Short mmCIF file of C-alpha atoms in Angstrom, two decimals:
data_model
loop_
_atom_site.label_atom_id
_atom_site.label_comp_id
_atom_site.label_asym_id
_atom_site.label_seq_id
_atom_site.Cartn_x
_atom_site.Cartn_y
_atom_site.Cartn_z
CA MET A 1 -9.82 4.82 20.42
CA PRO A 2 -8.40 6.97 17.42
CA ILE A 3 -8.63 6.00 13.99
CA PRO A 4 -5.15 5.37 12.25
CA THR A 5 -3.71 7.37 9.41
CA ILE A 6 -4.02 5.26 5.78
CA GLY A 7 0.02 6.14 5.74
CA THR A 8 -0.10 4.09 9.21
CA LEU A 9 -2.33 1.67 8.30
CA THR A 10 -0.35 1.15 4.96
CA ARG A 11 3.11 0.92 7.16
CA ASP A 12 2.10 -1.10 9.22
CA VAL A 13 0.80 -3.85 6.31
CA ILE A 14 3.92 -3.04 4.48
CA ALA A 15 5.59 -4.19 7.94
CA GLU A 16 3.72 -7.17 8.22
CA ILE A 17 3.92 -8.48 4.37
CA ALA A 18 7.87 -7.07 3.99
CA PRO A 19 8.93 -10.68 4.74
CA LEU A 20 7.15 -12.22 2.16
CA MET A 21 8.53 -9.56 -0.36
CA GLN A 22 12.09 -10.37 -0.04
CA GLU A 23 11.42 -14.13 -0.33
CA LYS A 24 10.26 -13.01 -3.91
CA ASP A 25 13.27 -10.48 -3.76
CA GLN A 26 10.73 -7.93 -4.78
CA ILE A 27 12.02 -4.06 -4.38
CA LEU A 28 9.71 -1.81 -2.81
CA ASN A 29 9.48 1.92 -3.37
CA VAL A 30 6.73 3.65 -0.86
CA ARG A 31 5.74 7.44 -0.78
CA ILE A 32 3.61 8.34 1.86
CA PRO A 33 3.60 11.65 2.88
CA GLU A 34 3.12 12.50 6.18
CA ASP A 35 0.29 15.23 5.88
CA LEU A 36 -2.13 13.03 4.21
CA PRO A 37 -5.97 14.27 5.98
CA ASP A 38 -7.49 11.79 8.14
CA VAL A 39 -9.95 9.38 6.72
CA SER A 40 -13.28 8.56 8.29
CA ALA A 41 -13.65 4.62 8.12
CA ASP A 42 -13.88 1.49 9.79
CA ALA A 43 -10.37 1.26 10.74
CA GLN A 44 -10.37 -2.74 10.28
CA MET A 45 -12.33 -2.62 7.24
CA LEU A 46 -9.66 -0.17 5.84
CA ARG A 47 -7.16 -2.19 6.95
CA GLN A 48 -8.64 -5.20 5.06
CA ALA A 49 -8.11 -2.84 1.63
CA VAL A 50 -4.88 -1.89 2.23
CA LEU A 51 -3.84 -5.40 3.30
CA ASN A 52 -5.80 -6.66 -0.28
CA LEU A 53 -4.17 -4.01 -2.54
CA VAL A 54 -0.22 -4.77 -1.32
CA SER A 55 -1.12 -8.63 -1.35
CA ASN A 56 -2.45 -8.20 -4.81
CA ALA A 57 0.34 -6.12 -5.72
CA MET A 58 2.71 -8.89 -4.44
CA LYS A 59 1.08 -11.83 -5.82
CA TYR A 60 1.65 -10.40 -9.57
CA THR A 61 4.69 -8.79 -9.51
CA PRO A 62 7.46 -11.06 -10.76
CA ARG A 63 10.64 -12.23 -8.63
CA GLY A 64 12.54 -9.23 -8.83
CA GLY A 65 9.79 -6.91 -9.66
CA ARG A 66 9.61 -4.16 -8.53
CA ILE A 67 6.19 -2.36 -6.37
CA ASP A 68 5.42 0.99 -5.89
CA ILE A 69 2.83 2.01 -3.45
CA THR A 70 1.73 6.17 -3.13
CA ALA A 71 -0.46 7.43 -1.08
CA LEU A 72 -1.74 11.16 -1.97
CA SER A 73 -3.34 13.91 -1.06
CA GLU A 74 -5.90 14.92 -4.13
CA ASN A 75 -9.26 17.76 -3.14
CA SER A 76 -8.86 16.72 0.58
CA ARG A 77 -8.90 13.51 -0.35
CA VAL A 78 -6.61 10.67 0.38
CA ARG A 79 -6.02 8.17 -2.80
CA SER A 80 -3.74 5.17 -2.51
CA HIS A 81 -2.10 3.73 -5.69
CA PRO A 82 0.06 0.55 -5.04
CA ALA A 83 1.26 -0.60 -8.94
CA ARG A 84 3.56 -2.92 -10.55
CA ARG A 85 6.62 -2.15 -12.44
CA SER A 86 4.64 -2.25 -15.67
CA GLU A 87 2.56 0.10 -14.76
CA MET A 88 -0.62 -1.67 -13.95
CA SER A 89 -2.49 -0.23 -10.90
CA MET A 90 -4.96 -1.56 -8.42
#
């Protein structure tokens, strides 16, 4: 089975917890380019890491707050940045 991309994993996690964000009236801004390099990792562990980052951003963002999720490629490496509006990054 092929390893899903970080973009696919992140979008799947967001789709899963979107109803909880809606309950808190949180605004979500996602920037994930389609051309991210592949990541060689255990898909379940990577998914859990993304879920933890997004869940923490949601948990510590106040009602009505904004959550920015950015994934990017830097020197052929993927970086993911969930961050609250207050500029606290995890």
